[in-house]
Short mmCIF file of N, CA and C in Angstrom, two decimals:
data_model
loop_
_atom_site.label_atom_id
_atom_site.label_comp_id
_atom_site.label_asym_id
_atom_site.label_seq_id
_atom_site.Cartn_x
_atom_site.Cartn_y
_atom_site.Cartn_z
N MET A 6 25.24 58.07 14.07
CA MET A 6 25.07 56.80 15.60
C MET A 6 24.88 57.70 16.62
N SER A 7 24.48 57.12 17.45
CA SER A 7 24.02 57.45 18.70
C SER A 7 24.51 56.20 19.88
N SER A 8 24.86 56.44 21.19
CA SER A 8 24.92 55.00 21.36
C SER A 8 24.08 55.07 23.21
N LYS A 9 23.70 54.59 23.98
CA LYS A 9 22.77 53.46 24.83
C LYS A 9 23.34 55.23 25.95
N GLY A 10 22.20 55.47 26.73
CA GLY A 10 22.79 57.18 27.75
C GLY A 10 22.82 58.56 26.71
N GLN A 11 22.02 58.10 25.43
CA GLN A 11 22.18 59.53 25.20
C GLN A 11 21.03 59.67 24.82
N ARG A 12 20.82 60.57 24.01
CA ARG A 12 18.92 61.72 24.87
C ARG A 12 18.90 61.56 22.96
N VAL A 13 18.12 61.30 22.35
CA VAL A 13 17.16 61.37 20.97
C VAL A 13 16.20 62.52 20.86
N ARG A 14 16.29 62.96 19.79
CA ARG A 14 14.80 63.60 19.75
C ARG A 14 14.94 63.52 18.15
N PHE A 15 12.63 62.84 17.81
CA PHE A 15 12.78 62.17 17.43
C PHE A 15 11.33 62.65 16.42
N LEU A 16 10.46 62.58 15.46
CA LEU A 16 9.79 62.87 15.44
C LEU A 16 9.32 61.38 14.17
N TYR A 17 7.58 61.02 14.69
CA TYR A 17 7.34 59.84 14.46
C TYR A 17 5.96 59.53 14.14
N ARG A 18 5.13 58.71 13.53
CA ARG A 18 3.87 58.39 12.82
C ARG A 18 3.75 56.90 13.08
N GLY A 19 2.73 56.51 13.62
CA GLY A 19 2.28 55.33 13.92
C GLY A 19 0.83 54.57 13.16
N SER A 20 1.40 53.66 12.09
CA SER A 20 -0.20 53.56 11.49
C SER A 20 -0.31 52.26 11.11
N PHE A 21 -1.11 51.68 10.47
CA PHE A 21 -1.27 49.92 10.28
C PHE A 21 -0.69 49.62 9.04
N PRO A 22 -0.84 48.30 8.20
CA PRO A 22 -0.61 48.71 7.29
C PRO A 22 -1.11 48.69 6.30
N ASP A 23 -2.38 49.21 6.55
CA ASP A 23 -3.25 50.22 5.65
C ASP A 23 -3.66 51.09 4.97
N GLY A 24 -2.39 51.89 6.41
CA GLY A 24 -2.39 53.67 5.87
C GLY A 24 -3.08 53.96 7.27
N ARG A 25 -4.00 53.65 7.93
CA ARG A 25 -4.84 54.62 9.09
C ARG A 25 -3.31 54.97 9.97
N THR A 26 -4.11 55.70 10.94
CA THR A 26 -2.72 56.62 11.48
C THR A 26 -3.77 55.81 13.33
N PHE A 27 -2.82 55.79 13.85
CA PHE A 27 -2.87 55.17 15.69
C PHE A 27 -1.83 56.56 16.66
N ASP A 28 -1.65 57.25 16.11
CA ASP A 28 -0.14 58.38 16.74
C ASP A 28 0.29 59.25 15.89
N ASP A 29 0.71 59.48 16.40
CA ASP A 29 1.41 60.33 15.52
C ASP A 29 1.37 61.60 16.92
N CYS A 30 3.07 61.95 16.34
CA CYS A 30 3.78 63.59 17.31
C CYS A 30 3.27 64.58 16.78
N LYS A 31 2.34 64.89 15.89
CA LYS A 31 2.03 66.23 15.26
C LYS A 31 2.75 66.66 15.33
N GLY A 32 4.62 67.09 14.68
CA GLY A 32 5.15 67.56 14.90
C GLY A 32 6.16 67.94 15.31
N GLU A 33 5.44 67.83 17.11
CA GLU A 33 6.38 68.07 18.24
C GLU A 33 7.08 66.91 18.44
N PRO A 34 8.68 67.40 18.85
CA PRO A 34 9.52 66.38 19.31
C PRO A 34 9.12 65.03 19.61
N HIS A 35 9.68 63.91 20.19
CA HIS A 35 10.22 63.16 21.23
C HIS A 35 11.26 62.82 21.64
N GLU A 36 10.95 63.05 23.17
CA GLU A 36 12.90 62.58 23.28
C GLU A 36 12.91 61.41 24.42
N ILE A 37 13.85 60.10 24.38
CA ILE A 37 14.02 59.48 25.14
C ILE A 37 15.15 59.60 25.19
N VAL A 38 15.90 58.26 26.30
CA VAL A 38 17.00 57.88 26.41
C VAL A 38 17.03 56.83 26.47
N LEU A 39 18.13 56.91 25.23
CA LEU A 39 18.69 55.18 24.50
C LEU A 39 19.18 54.30 25.67
N GLY A 40 18.54 53.49 25.44
CA GLY A 40 18.85 52.02 26.58
C GLY A 40 17.99 52.12 27.68
N ARG A 41 16.48 52.71 28.24
CA ARG A 41 16.21 53.04 28.63
C ARG A 41 14.88 52.01 29.11
N ARG A 42 15.11 51.51 27.67
CA ARG A 42 13.17 51.26 27.28
C ARG A 42 12.23 51.33 27.59
N GLN A 43 12.31 53.51 26.53
CA GLN A 43 10.96 54.02 26.58
C GLN A 43 10.63 53.65 25.34
N VAL A 44 10.88 52.55 24.54
CA VAL A 44 10.19 52.88 23.67
C VAL A 44 10.29 51.21 22.93
N MET A 45 9.63 50.60 22.19
CA MET A 45 10.03 48.85 21.83
C MET A 45 10.90 48.78 21.70
N LYS A 46 11.91 47.94 21.65
CA LYS A 46 13.16 47.52 21.15
C LYS A 46 13.64 47.99 19.66
N ALA A 47 12.78 47.81 18.75
CA ALA A 47 12.61 47.67 16.89
C ALA A 47 13.04 49.20 16.66
N LEU A 48 12.24 50.35 17.91
CA LEU A 48 12.24 51.91 17.22
C LEU A 48 13.26 52.17 18.40
N GLU A 49 14.17 51.66 19.26
CA GLU A 49 15.28 52.69 19.79
C GLU A 49 16.57 51.52 18.98
N GLU A 50 16.51 50.50 18.22
CA GLU A 50 17.61 50.20 17.91
C GLU A 50 17.57 50.84 16.20
N ALA A 51 17.01 51.91 16.20
CA ALA A 51 16.66 52.30 14.20
C ALA A 51 16.87 53.54 14.55
N LEU A 52 16.52 54.09 15.89
CA LEU A 52 17.19 55.44 16.18
C LEU A 52 18.65 55.55 16.77
N ALA A 53 18.73 54.78 17.21
CA ALA A 53 19.92 54.53 17.70
C ALA A 53 21.10 54.28 16.12
N ALA A 54 20.64 53.67 15.77
CA ALA A 54 21.63 53.59 13.70
C ALA A 54 21.03 55.04 13.16
N MET A 55 20.55 55.66 13.26
CA MET A 55 20.10 56.60 12.36
C MET A 55 21.56 57.85 12.33
N GLU A 56 22.06 58.80 11.78
CA GLU A 56 21.66 60.37 11.88
C GLU A 56 21.00 61.32 11.93
N PRO A 57 21.63 62.64 12.94
CA PRO A 57 20.32 63.54 12.38
C PRO A 57 19.82 64.04 11.22
N GLY A 58 18.33 63.77 11.40
CA GLY A 58 17.69 64.39 9.32
C GLY A 58 17.92 62.89 9.07
N GLU A 59 18.02 61.86 9.39
CA GLU A 59 17.46 60.91 8.69
C GLU A 59 16.36 60.30 9.12
N GLU A 60 15.68 59.84 7.51
CA GLU A 60 14.35 59.25 8.01
C GLU A 60 14.87 57.33 7.74
N ARG A 61 13.05 57.01 8.70
CA ARG A 61 13.22 55.81 8.28
C ARG A 61 11.72 55.26 8.10
N VAL A 62 11.64 54.52 7.45
CA VAL A 62 10.00 53.33 7.51
C VAL A 62 10.15 52.36 8.23
N LEU A 63 9.51 52.02 9.66
CA LEU A 63 9.58 50.08 9.74
C LEU A 63 8.35 50.08 9.85
N GLU A 64 8.64 48.85 9.67
CA GLU A 64 7.30 47.62 9.72
C GLU A 64 7.63 46.62 10.43
N LEU A 65 7.01 46.34 11.67
CA LEU A 65 7.31 45.66 12.68
C LEU A 65 6.06 45.00 12.42
N SER A 66 6.70 43.80 12.81
CA SER A 66 5.61 42.70 13.91
C SER A 66 4.88 42.31 14.35
N PRO A 67 4.07 42.17 14.74
CA PRO A 67 3.31 41.91 16.47
C PRO A 67 4.90 41.30 17.50
N ALA A 68 5.70 40.89 16.82
CA ALA A 68 6.42 39.97 18.24
C ALA A 68 7.66 41.66 17.92
N GLU A 69 7.85 42.00 17.28
CA GLU A 69 9.24 43.49 17.47
C GLU A 69 7.86 44.43 18.02
N ALA A 70 6.99 44.36 17.76
CA ALA A 70 5.87 45.77 18.90
C ALA A 70 5.62 45.05 19.68
N TYR A 71 4.16 45.43 19.65
CA TYR A 71 3.24 44.91 21.26
C TYR A 71 3.07 43.36 21.76
N GLY A 72 3.46 42.75 20.94
CA GLY A 72 3.32 40.67 21.25
C GLY A 72 2.57 40.81 20.28
N ALA A 73 1.80 39.50 20.97
CA ALA A 73 1.33 38.87 20.51
C ALA A 73 -0.42 38.60 21.51
N TYR A 74 -1.29 39.04 20.39
CA TYR A 74 -2.86 38.87 21.07
C TYR A 74 -3.04 37.86 22.18
N ASP A 75 -2.58 38.10 23.86
CA ASP A 75 -2.65 36.62 24.79
C ASP A 75 -4.46 36.23 25.21
N GLU A 76 -5.08 35.48 24.51
CA GLU A 76 -6.62 35.21 25.47
C GLU A 76 -6.57 35.70 26.85
N SER A 77 -5.42 34.73 27.61
CA SER A 77 -6.15 34.29 28.99
C SER A 77 -5.92 35.47 29.33
N ALA A 78 -4.77 37.19 28.92
CA ALA A 78 -4.94 38.53 29.22
C ALA A 78 -6.89 39.36 29.46
N LEU A 79 -8.02 38.38 28.59
CA LEU A 79 -8.66 38.60 29.61
C LEU A 79 -9.16 38.12 30.37
N GLN A 80 -9.59 38.52 31.29
CA GLN A 80 -10.15 38.05 33.20
C GLN A 80 -11.71 38.66 33.42
N ARG A 81 -12.23 37.99 33.93
CA ARG A 81 -14.20 37.59 33.90
C ARG A 81 -13.47 38.58 35.79
N VAL A 82 -14.45 40.09 36.23
CA VAL A 82 -14.57 40.54 37.13
C VAL A 82 -16.03 40.32 37.69
N PRO A 83 -15.99 40.35 38.65
CA PRO A 83 -16.97 40.83 39.28
C PRO A 83 -17.25 42.48 39.86
N THR A 84 -18.65 42.93 39.41
CA THR A 84 -18.40 44.64 38.87
C THR A 84 -18.65 45.18 40.66
N TYR A 85 -18.65 44.07 41.91
CA TYR A 85 -18.71 45.18 43.12
C TYR A 85 -17.32 44.85 43.27
N ARG A 86 -16.80 44.28 42.71
CA ARG A 86 -14.45 44.62 43.11
C ARG A 86 -14.32 45.43 42.56
N ILE A 87 -15.14 46.19 41.72
CA ILE A 87 -14.46 47.80 40.51
C ILE A 87 -15.55 49.11 41.20
N PRO A 88 -15.03 49.97 41.30
CA PRO A 88 -15.36 51.30 41.90
C PRO A 88 -16.31 51.58 40.65
N ASN A 89 -17.66 52.06 40.76
CA ASN A 89 -18.78 52.06 40.04
C ASN A 89 -19.04 51.14 38.93
N GLY A 90 -18.55 50.21 38.93
CA GLY A 90 -18.46 48.53 38.09
C GLY A 90 -20.11 48.62 37.43
N GLU A 91 -20.84 49.08 37.94
CA GLU A 91 -22.34 49.32 36.96
C GLU A 91 -22.23 49.42 35.68
N ASN A 92 -21.43 50.69 35.68
CA ASN A 92 -20.89 52.15 35.03
C ASN A 92 -20.11 51.83 34.16
N LEU A 93 -19.06 51.40 33.81
CA LEU A 93 -17.87 50.97 33.01
C LEU A 93 -18.30 51.08 31.76
N PRO A 94 -17.45 52.33 30.87
CA PRO A 94 -17.38 52.24 29.93
C PRO A 94 -16.93 52.13 28.67
N VAL A 95 -18.21 50.48 27.94
CA VAL A 95 -17.73 49.34 27.06
C VAL A 95 -16.98 49.61 25.89
N GLY A 96 -15.64 49.29 25.97
CA GLY A 96 -14.96 50.23 24.91
C GLY A 96 -13.67 51.20 25.11
N GLN A 97 -13.50 51.50 26.31
CA GLN A 97 -13.17 52.38 26.41
C GLN A 97 -11.98 51.27 27.93
N MET A 98 -10.87 51.79 27.52
CA MET A 98 -9.69 52.29 28.77
C MET A 98 -10.36 52.47 30.03
N VAL A 99 -9.67 51.42 30.88
CA VAL A 99 -9.70 51.81 32.84
C VAL A 99 -8.29 51.61 33.32
N ALA A 100 -8.27 52.10 34.06
CA ALA A 100 -7.19 51.74 35.40
C ALA A 100 -7.14 50.92 36.36
N TRP A 101 -7.22 49.42 36.54
CA TRP A 101 -7.46 48.75 37.17
C TRP A 101 -6.14 48.29 38.06
N LYS A 102 -6.99 48.98 39.62
CA LYS A 102 -5.99 48.24 40.42
C LYS A 102 -6.26 47.36 41.33
N THR A 103 -5.77 46.25 40.77
CA THR A 103 -6.10 44.77 41.96
C THR A 103 -4.83 44.97 43.56
N PRO A 104 -4.99 43.66 43.82
CA PRO A 104 -4.53 43.30 45.14
C PRO A 104 -2.60 43.30 44.79
N ARG A 105 -2.67 42.83 43.55
CA ARG A 105 -1.13 42.49 43.42
C ARG A 105 -0.20 43.47 42.83
N SER A 106 -1.21 45.31 41.96
CA SER A 106 -0.59 45.70 41.74
C SER A 106 -0.15 46.70 42.68
N ALA A 107 0.02 47.44 42.06
CA ALA A 107 0.67 48.53 43.27
C ALA A 107 0.57 49.81 42.38
N GLU A 108 0.54 50.14 40.93
CA GLU A 108 -0.12 50.57 40.45
C GLU A 108 -1.08 50.49 39.89
N PRO A 109 -2.03 51.30 38.88
CA PRO A 109 -3.28 50.46 38.54
C PRO A 109 -3.04 50.10 36.94
N VAL A 110 -2.99 49.45 36.76
CA VAL A 110 -3.02 48.41 35.04
C VAL A 110 -4.15 49.17 34.19
N PRO A 111 -3.76 49.55 33.13
CA PRO A 111 -4.39 50.16 31.61
C PRO A 111 -5.18 48.37 31.45
N ALA A 112 -6.85 48.36 31.02
CA ALA A 112 -7.22 47.90 30.56
C ALA A 112 -9.15 48.04 30.00
N THR A 113 -9.09 47.34 28.84
CA THR A 113 -10.27 47.73 27.91
C THR A 113 -11.34 46.51 28.03
N VAL A 114 -12.20 47.67 28.31
CA VAL A 114 -13.90 47.27 28.91
C VAL A 114 -13.94 46.58 27.78
N VAL A 115 -14.69 45.19 27.94
CA VAL A 115 -15.02 44.46 26.36
C VAL A 115 -16.73 44.70 26.98
N SER A 116 -17.19 44.00 28.20
CA SER A 116 -18.66 43.81 27.89
C SER A 116 -18.73 43.82 29.39
N VAL A 117 -19.98 44.44 29.59
CA VAL A 117 -20.28 44.26 31.37
C VAL A 117 -21.52 43.80 31.62
N GLU A 118 -22.08 42.18 31.94
CA GLU A 118 -23.36 41.94 31.87
C GLU A 118 -23.78 40.75 32.66
N ASN A 119 -24.88 40.57 33.46
CA ASN A 119 -25.17 40.29 35.13
C ASN A 119 -23.91 40.78 35.68
N GLN A 120 -23.66 41.61 36.40
CA GLN A 120 -22.81 42.08 37.15
C GLN A 120 -21.82 41.58 36.99
N VAL A 121 -20.61 41.26 36.13
CA VAL A 121 -19.72 40.81 35.54
C VAL A 121 -19.64 41.39 34.84
N ALA A 122 -18.19 42.15 35.09
CA ALA A 122 -17.29 42.66 33.96
C ALA A 122 -15.57 42.20 32.68
N THR A 123 -16.03 41.59 31.53
CA THR A 123 -14.72 41.29 31.00
C THR A 123 -13.52 42.56 30.85
N LEU A 124 -12.45 42.94 31.33
CA LEU A 124 -11.53 43.51 30.78
C LEU A 124 -10.84 42.90 30.53
N ASP A 125 -9.61 43.89 29.44
CA ASP A 125 -8.80 42.92 28.52
C ASP A 125 -7.57 43.48 28.78
N PHE A 126 -6.80 43.05 29.09
CA PHE A 126 -5.65 43.38 29.83
C PHE A 126 -4.46 43.94 28.36
N ASN A 127 -4.13 42.95 27.42
CA ASN A 127 -3.39 43.01 25.90
C ASN A 127 -3.48 44.52 25.99
N HIS A 128 -1.80 45.09 25.52
CA HIS A 128 -2.17 46.49 25.17
C HIS A 128 -2.82 46.33 23.67
N PRO A 129 -4.06 47.80 23.65
CA PRO A 129 -4.73 47.36 22.26
C PRO A 129 -3.55 47.43 21.00
N LEU A 130 -2.62 47.11 21.22
CA LEU A 130 -1.86 47.11 19.59
C LEU A 130 -1.78 45.63 19.07
N ALA A 131 -1.67 44.90 20.91
CA ALA A 131 -0.65 43.95 20.49
C ALA A 131 -1.89 42.72 19.57
N GLY A 132 -0.62 41.66 18.67
CA GLY A 132 -0.93 41.20 17.92
C GLY A 132 -1.65 41.67 16.62
N LYS A 133 -0.57 43.12 16.21
CA LYS A 133 -1.17 43.96 15.59
C LYS A 133 0.00 44.31 14.30
N ASP A 134 -0.10 43.99 12.77
CA ASP A 134 1.25 44.82 12.82
C ASP A 134 1.26 45.90 12.67
N LEU A 135 2.55 46.84 12.80
CA LEU A 135 2.58 48.37 12.35
C LEU A 135 3.57 49.23 11.84
N VAL A 136 3.10 49.86 10.89
CA VAL A 136 4.32 50.84 10.90
C VAL A 136 4.51 51.89 10.86
N TYR A 137 5.88 52.13 11.56
CA TYR A 137 6.50 53.22 12.33
C TYR A 137 7.36 54.18 10.73
N TRP A 138 6.83 55.40 10.61
CA TRP A 138 7.43 56.76 10.19
C TRP A 138 8.53 57.48 11.07
N VAL A 139 10.15 56.95 11.12
CA VAL A 139 10.73 58.00 12.57
C VAL A 139 11.17 59.07 11.70
N LYS A 140 11.73 60.18 12.16
CA LYS A 140 12.33 61.21 12.00
C LYS A 140 13.35 61.72 13.04
N LEU A 141 14.54 60.89 13.11
CA LEU A 141 15.90 61.20 14.19
C LEU A 141 16.28 62.90 13.55
N ILE A 142 15.61 63.78 14.66
CA ILE A 142 16.24 64.92 14.53
C ILE A 142 16.79 65.43 15.39
N ASP A 143 17.90 65.16 16.48
CA ASP A 143 19.49 65.48 16.72
C ASP A 143 19.52 64.52 17.79
N VAL A 144 21.05 64.54 18.22
CA VAL A 144 21.15 64.07 19.60
C VAL A 144 21.36 65.23 20.08
N VAL A 145 21.03 65.12 21.68
CA VAL A 145 20.57 66.70 22.35
C VAL A 145 22.12 66.10 23.57
N PRO A 146 23.38 67.09 23.72
CA PRO A 146 24.04 67.11 23.68
C PRO A 146 23.97 67.12 25.51
N GLU A 147 24.79 66.66 26.22
CA GLU A 147 25.04 66.35 27.71
C GLU A 147 25.87 67.82 27.87
N ALA A 148 25.35 67.64 29.46
CA ALA A 148 25.75 69.14 29.59
C ALA A 148 26.85 69.34 30.33
N GLY A 149 27.33 69.96 29.68
CA GLY A 149 29.32 69.70 29.92
C GLY A 149 29.79 69.38 28.86
N ASN A 150 29.80 69.08 27.58
CA ASN A 150 30.21 67.79 27.04
C ASN A 150 29.32 68.14 25.35
N PRO A 151 29.75 69.21 24.55
CA PRO A 151 28.65 70.16 23.77
C PRO A 151 28.98 69.01 22.28
N THR A 152 29.70 67.86 22.94
CA THR A 152 29.77 67.25 21.53
C THR A 152 29.08 65.56 21.34
N ALA A 153 28.87 65.49 22.85
CA ALA A 153 27.85 64.23 22.75
C ALA A 153 27.02 63.93 22.25
#
């Protein structure tokens, strides 16, 4: 078992309940520090409870993963307010910087019609049931503490 503040390395594959994969580390371990909210809470809790070499399959509801799909996160924006707004790639993600956001916010371009773009600010996996396979590789020892 690992504790908050420890670094863990793990392999993972994310898929939908029908088996279609949406994310795969492809054998390259991913590393996080527990307690820093670098991954969703359910995944972090599972990793903290695992021993090196252990594998688990997590079946997550939208509430445990990326949340429910929120219709109010769809926004219509005049294309003149968006750099290269008339040529936005429908179906793809863009980085949208608003006057209120210091950092660009990802949004999916739903449509561009009559000089108005419809942008979806939901996470692409919001509202979906997800399945994660995870394997804890190891707990990374802290410098100067070989047993951590």
